[in-house]
Tab-separated table of C-alpha atoms in Angstrom:
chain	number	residue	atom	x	y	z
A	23	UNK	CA	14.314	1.221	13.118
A	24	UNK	CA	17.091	3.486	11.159
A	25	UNK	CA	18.454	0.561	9.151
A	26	UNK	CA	20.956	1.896	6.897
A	27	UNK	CA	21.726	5.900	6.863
A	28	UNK	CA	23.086	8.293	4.543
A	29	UNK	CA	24.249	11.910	5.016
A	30	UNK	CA	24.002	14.093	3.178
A	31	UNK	CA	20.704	13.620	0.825
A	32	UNK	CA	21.280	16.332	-1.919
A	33	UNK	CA	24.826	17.838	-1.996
A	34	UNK	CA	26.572	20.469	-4.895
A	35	UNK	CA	30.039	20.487	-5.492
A	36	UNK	CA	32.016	22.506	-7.873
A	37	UNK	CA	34.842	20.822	-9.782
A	38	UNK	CA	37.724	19.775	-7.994
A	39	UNK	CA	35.934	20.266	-4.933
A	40	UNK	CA	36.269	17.110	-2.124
A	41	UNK	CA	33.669	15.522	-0.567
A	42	UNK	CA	33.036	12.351	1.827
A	43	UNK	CA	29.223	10.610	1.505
A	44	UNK	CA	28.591	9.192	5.300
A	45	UNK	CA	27.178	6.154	5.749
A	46	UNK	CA	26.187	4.225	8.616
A	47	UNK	CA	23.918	0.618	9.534
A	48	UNK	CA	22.644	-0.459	13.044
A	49	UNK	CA	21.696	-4.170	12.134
A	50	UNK	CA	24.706	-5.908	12.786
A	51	UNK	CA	26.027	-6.848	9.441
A	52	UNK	CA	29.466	-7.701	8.129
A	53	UNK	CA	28.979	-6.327	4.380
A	54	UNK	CA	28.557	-2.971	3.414
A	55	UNK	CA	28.488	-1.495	0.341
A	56	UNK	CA	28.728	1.708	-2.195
A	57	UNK	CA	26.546	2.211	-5.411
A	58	UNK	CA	26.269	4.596	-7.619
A	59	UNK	CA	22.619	5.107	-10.128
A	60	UNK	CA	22.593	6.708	-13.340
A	61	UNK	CA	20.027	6.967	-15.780
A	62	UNK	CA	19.690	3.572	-17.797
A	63	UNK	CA	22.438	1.819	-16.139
A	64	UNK	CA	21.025	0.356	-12.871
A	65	UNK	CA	22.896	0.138	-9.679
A	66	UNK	CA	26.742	-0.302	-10.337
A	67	UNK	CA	29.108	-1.214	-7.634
A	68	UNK	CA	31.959	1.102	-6.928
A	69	UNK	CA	33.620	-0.500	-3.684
A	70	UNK	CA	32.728	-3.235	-1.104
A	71	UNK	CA	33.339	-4.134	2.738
A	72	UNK	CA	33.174	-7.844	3.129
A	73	UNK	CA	34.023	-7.271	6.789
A	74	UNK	CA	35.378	-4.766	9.346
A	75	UNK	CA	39.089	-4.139	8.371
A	76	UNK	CA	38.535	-4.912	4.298
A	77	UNK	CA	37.305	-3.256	1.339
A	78	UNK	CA	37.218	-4.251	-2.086
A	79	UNK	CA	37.097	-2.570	-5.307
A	80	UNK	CA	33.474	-2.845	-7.509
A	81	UNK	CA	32.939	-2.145	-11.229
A	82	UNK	CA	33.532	0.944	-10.838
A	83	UNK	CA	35.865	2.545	-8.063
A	84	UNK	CA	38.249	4.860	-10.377
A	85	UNK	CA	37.854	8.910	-8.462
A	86	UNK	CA	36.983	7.151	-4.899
A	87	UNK	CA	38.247	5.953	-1.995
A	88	UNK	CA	36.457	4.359	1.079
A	89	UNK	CA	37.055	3.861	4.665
A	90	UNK	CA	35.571	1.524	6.800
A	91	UNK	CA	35.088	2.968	9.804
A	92	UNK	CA	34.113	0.050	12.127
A	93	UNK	CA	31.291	-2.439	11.819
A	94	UNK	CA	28.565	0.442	11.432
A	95	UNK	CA	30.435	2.568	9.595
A	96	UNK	CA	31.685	2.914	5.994
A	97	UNK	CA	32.275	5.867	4.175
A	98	UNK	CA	32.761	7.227	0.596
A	99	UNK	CA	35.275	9.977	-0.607
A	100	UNK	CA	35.396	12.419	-3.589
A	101	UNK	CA	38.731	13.786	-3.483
A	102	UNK	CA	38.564	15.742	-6.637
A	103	UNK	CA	35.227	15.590	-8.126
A	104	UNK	CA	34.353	15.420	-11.525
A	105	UNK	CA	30.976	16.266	-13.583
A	106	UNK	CA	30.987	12.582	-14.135
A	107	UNK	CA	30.855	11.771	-11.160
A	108	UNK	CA	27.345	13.626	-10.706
A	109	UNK	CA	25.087	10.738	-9.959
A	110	UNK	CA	22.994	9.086	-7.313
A	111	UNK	CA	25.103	7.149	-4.272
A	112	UNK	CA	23.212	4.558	-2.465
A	113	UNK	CA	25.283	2.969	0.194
A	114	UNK	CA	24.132	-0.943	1.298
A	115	UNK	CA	24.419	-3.504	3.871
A	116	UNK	CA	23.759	-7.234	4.065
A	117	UNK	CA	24.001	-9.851	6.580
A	118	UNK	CA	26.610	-12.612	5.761
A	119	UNK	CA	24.269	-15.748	7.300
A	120	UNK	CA	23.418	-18.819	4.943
A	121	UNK	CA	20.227	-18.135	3.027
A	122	UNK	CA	18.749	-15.376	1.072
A	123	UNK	CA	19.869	-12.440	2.585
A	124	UNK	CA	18.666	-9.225	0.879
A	125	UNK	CA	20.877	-6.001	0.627
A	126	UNK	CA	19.435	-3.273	2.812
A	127	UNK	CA	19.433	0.363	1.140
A	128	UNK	CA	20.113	4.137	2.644
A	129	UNK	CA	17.903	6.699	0.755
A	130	UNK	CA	20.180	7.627	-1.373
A	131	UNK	CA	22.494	10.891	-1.752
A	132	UNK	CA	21.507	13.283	-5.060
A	133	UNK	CA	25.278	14.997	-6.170
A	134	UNK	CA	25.823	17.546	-8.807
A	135	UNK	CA	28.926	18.620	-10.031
A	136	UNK	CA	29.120	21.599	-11.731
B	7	UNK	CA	31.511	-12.756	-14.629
B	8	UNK	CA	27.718	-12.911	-13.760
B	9	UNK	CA	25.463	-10.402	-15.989
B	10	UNK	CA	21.784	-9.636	-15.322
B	11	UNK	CA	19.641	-8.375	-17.890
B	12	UNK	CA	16.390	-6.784	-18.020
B	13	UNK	CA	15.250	-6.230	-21.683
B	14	UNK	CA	12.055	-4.186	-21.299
B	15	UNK	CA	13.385	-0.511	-20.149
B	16	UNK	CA	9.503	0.629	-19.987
B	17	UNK	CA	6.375	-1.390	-19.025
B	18	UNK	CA	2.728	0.047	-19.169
B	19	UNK	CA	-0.521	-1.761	-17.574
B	20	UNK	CA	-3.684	-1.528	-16.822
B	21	UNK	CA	-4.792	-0.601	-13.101
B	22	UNK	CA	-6.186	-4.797	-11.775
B	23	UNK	CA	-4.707	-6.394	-14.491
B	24	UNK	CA	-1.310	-8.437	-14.323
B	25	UNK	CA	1.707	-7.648	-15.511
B	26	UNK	CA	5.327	-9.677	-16.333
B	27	UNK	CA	8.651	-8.037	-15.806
B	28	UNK	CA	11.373	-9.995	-17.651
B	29	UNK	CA	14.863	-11.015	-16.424
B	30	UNK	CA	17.612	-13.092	-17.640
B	31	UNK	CA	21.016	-13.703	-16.088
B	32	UNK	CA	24.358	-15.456	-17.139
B	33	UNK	CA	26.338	-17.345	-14.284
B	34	UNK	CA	28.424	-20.587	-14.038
B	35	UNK	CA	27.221	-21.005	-10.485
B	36	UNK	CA	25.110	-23.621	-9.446
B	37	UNK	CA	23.948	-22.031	-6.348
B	38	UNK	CA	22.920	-18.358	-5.905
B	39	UNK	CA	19.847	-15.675	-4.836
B	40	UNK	CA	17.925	-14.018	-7.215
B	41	UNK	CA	15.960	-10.697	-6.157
B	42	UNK	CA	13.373	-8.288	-6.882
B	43	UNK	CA	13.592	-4.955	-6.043
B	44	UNK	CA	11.196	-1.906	-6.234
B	45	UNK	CA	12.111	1.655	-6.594
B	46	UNK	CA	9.681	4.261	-6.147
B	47	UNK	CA	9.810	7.987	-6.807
B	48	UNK	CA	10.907	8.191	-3.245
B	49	UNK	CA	14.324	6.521	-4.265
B	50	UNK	CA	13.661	4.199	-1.855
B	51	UNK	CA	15.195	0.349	-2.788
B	52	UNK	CA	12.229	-1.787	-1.479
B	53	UNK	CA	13.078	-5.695	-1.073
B	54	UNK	CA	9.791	-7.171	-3.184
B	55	UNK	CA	10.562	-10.911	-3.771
B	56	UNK	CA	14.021	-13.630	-2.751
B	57	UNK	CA	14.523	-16.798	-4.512
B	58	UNK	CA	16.681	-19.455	-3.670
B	59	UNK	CA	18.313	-21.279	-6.644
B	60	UNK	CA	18.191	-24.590	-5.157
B	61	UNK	CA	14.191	-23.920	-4.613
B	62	UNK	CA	12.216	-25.596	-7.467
B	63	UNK	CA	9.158	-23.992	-6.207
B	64	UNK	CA	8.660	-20.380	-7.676
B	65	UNK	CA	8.298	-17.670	-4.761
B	66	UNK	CA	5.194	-15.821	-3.824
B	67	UNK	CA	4.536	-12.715	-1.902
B	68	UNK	CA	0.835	-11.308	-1.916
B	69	UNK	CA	0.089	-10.242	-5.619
B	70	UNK	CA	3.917	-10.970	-6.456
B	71	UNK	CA	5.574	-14.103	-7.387
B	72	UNK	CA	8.125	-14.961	-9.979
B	73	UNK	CA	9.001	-17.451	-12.338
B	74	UNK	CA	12.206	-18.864	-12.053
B	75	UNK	CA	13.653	-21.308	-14.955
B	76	UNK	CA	16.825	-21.804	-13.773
B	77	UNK	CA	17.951	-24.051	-17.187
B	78	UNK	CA	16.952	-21.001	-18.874
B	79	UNK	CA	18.651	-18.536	-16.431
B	80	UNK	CA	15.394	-16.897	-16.044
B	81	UNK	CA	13.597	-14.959	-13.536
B	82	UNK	CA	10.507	-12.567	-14.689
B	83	UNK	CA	8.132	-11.176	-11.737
B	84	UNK	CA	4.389	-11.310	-12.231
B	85	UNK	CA	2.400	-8.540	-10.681
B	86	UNK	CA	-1.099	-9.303	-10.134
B	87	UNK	CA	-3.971	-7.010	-9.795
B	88	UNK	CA	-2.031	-3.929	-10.304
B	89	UNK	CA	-2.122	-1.192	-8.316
B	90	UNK	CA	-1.344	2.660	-8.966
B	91	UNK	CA	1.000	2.377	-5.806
B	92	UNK	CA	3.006	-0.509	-7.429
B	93	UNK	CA	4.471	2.097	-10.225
B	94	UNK	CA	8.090	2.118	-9.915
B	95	UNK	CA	11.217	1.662	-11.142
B	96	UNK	CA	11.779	-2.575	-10.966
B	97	UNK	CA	15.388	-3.832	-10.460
B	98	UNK	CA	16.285	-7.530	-10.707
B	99	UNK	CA	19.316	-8.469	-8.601
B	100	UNK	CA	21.542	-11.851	-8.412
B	101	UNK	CA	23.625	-12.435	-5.355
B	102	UNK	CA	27.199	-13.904	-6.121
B	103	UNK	CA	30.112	-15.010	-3.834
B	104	UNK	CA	31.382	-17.356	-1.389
B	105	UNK	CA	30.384	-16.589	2.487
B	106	UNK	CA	31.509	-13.393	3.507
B	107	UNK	CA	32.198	-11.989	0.234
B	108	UNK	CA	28.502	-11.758	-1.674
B	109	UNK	CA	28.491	-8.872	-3.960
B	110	UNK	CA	25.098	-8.433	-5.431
B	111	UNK	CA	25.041	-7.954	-8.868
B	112	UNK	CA	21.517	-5.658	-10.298
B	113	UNK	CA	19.949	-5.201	-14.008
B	114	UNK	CA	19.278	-2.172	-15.423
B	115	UNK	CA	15.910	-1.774	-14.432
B	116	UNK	CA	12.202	-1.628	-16.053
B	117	UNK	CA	10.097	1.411	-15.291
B	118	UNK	CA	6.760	0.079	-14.536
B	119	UNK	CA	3.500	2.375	-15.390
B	120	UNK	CA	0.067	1.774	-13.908
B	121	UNK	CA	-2.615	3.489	-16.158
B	122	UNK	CA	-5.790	4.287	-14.090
């Protein structure tokens, strides 16, 4: 059971340097989803995929861009990173049935910028 | 726009005794999910507890289970007989959105200490 996957885990990138954060699910669902976690602010959002062909900007999406892929697949890019974007990226995906349907969670990718 | 809040950024208790995480949440919805999550040192997001809004009754899995006051806009977890394993980082989450479009909304988080 791989559930949701994330390449790479641990990643350094120099300033200005570009970067795409792969992520992939192989339970079905509609909705995926990017995150970033920094210290004392929880989990905020920083672009969605409702559904295969659509994506969505979160709370915070300003220095990314996503792609998604195809129903698996949805990807997040660093095209000129910046120290503040040195965080962790957790990349989700949830099914889009009636009822309480939790969010499913990669392991996470650890990036410095330096 | 929905906010959640967790108030208590650090939590200490005492290995097999219980212990209540607090969360409170603004929304103008009538009908939403409310969630628990569990973050170890692994990074790992761990799905603890689910609660419908529409459910009265107050969810319950093993030694968790939550108190949801939903005039209040509350929803604390209770951890019973506490064990070393269950220290973590503890996220509360609320689900928003029509179907199709949920985007799940998460507090800030309470690290949760278990003192042998």
């Amino acid at each position: 059971n791989a559930g949701v996957t994330q390449t790479p885990k641990f990643q350094v990138l120099k300033t200005g340097q570009s970067m795409t954060l792969q992520c992939a699910q192989d339970m079905n669902h509609n909705s995926m989803y990017w995150y970033r976690q920094d210290p004392g602010m929880g989990l905020r959002l920083i672009y969605y995929s409702a559904s295969e062909g659509t994506t969505d900007k979160g709370e915070v999406p300003n220095g990314y861009n996503v792609s998604r892929l195809n129903k698996r697949e949805f990807s997040l890019r660093l095209e000129s990173a910046a120290p503040s974007q040195t965080s962790v990226y957790f990349c989700a995906s949830s099914d889009i049935a009636a009822g309480a349907q939790p969010q499913h969670f990669g392991d996470g990718t650890r990036l410095s910028i330096l | 726009a929905q906010t959640v809040t967790q108030s208590q950024p650090e939590m200490s208790v005492q290995e097999a005794e219980t212990v209540t995480l607090s969360c409170t949440y603004d929304t103008s919805e009538s009908d939403y999910y409310l969630f628990w999550y569990k973050q170890p040192p692994s990074r790992q997001m761990i799905l603890v507890i689910r609660q419908e809004a529409y459910k009265q009754q107050n969810a319950t899995e093993n030694r968790f289970s939550v108190n949801f006051q939903k005039a209040a806009k509350s929803f604390s977890l209770k951890i019973s007989d506490s064990q070393l394993g269950d220290a973590a980082m503890y996220f509360c989450a609320y689900r928003t959105g029509t179907s199709g479009t949920y985007k799940y909304i998460f507090g800030t988080g309470t690290r949760l200490k278990v003192l042998a």
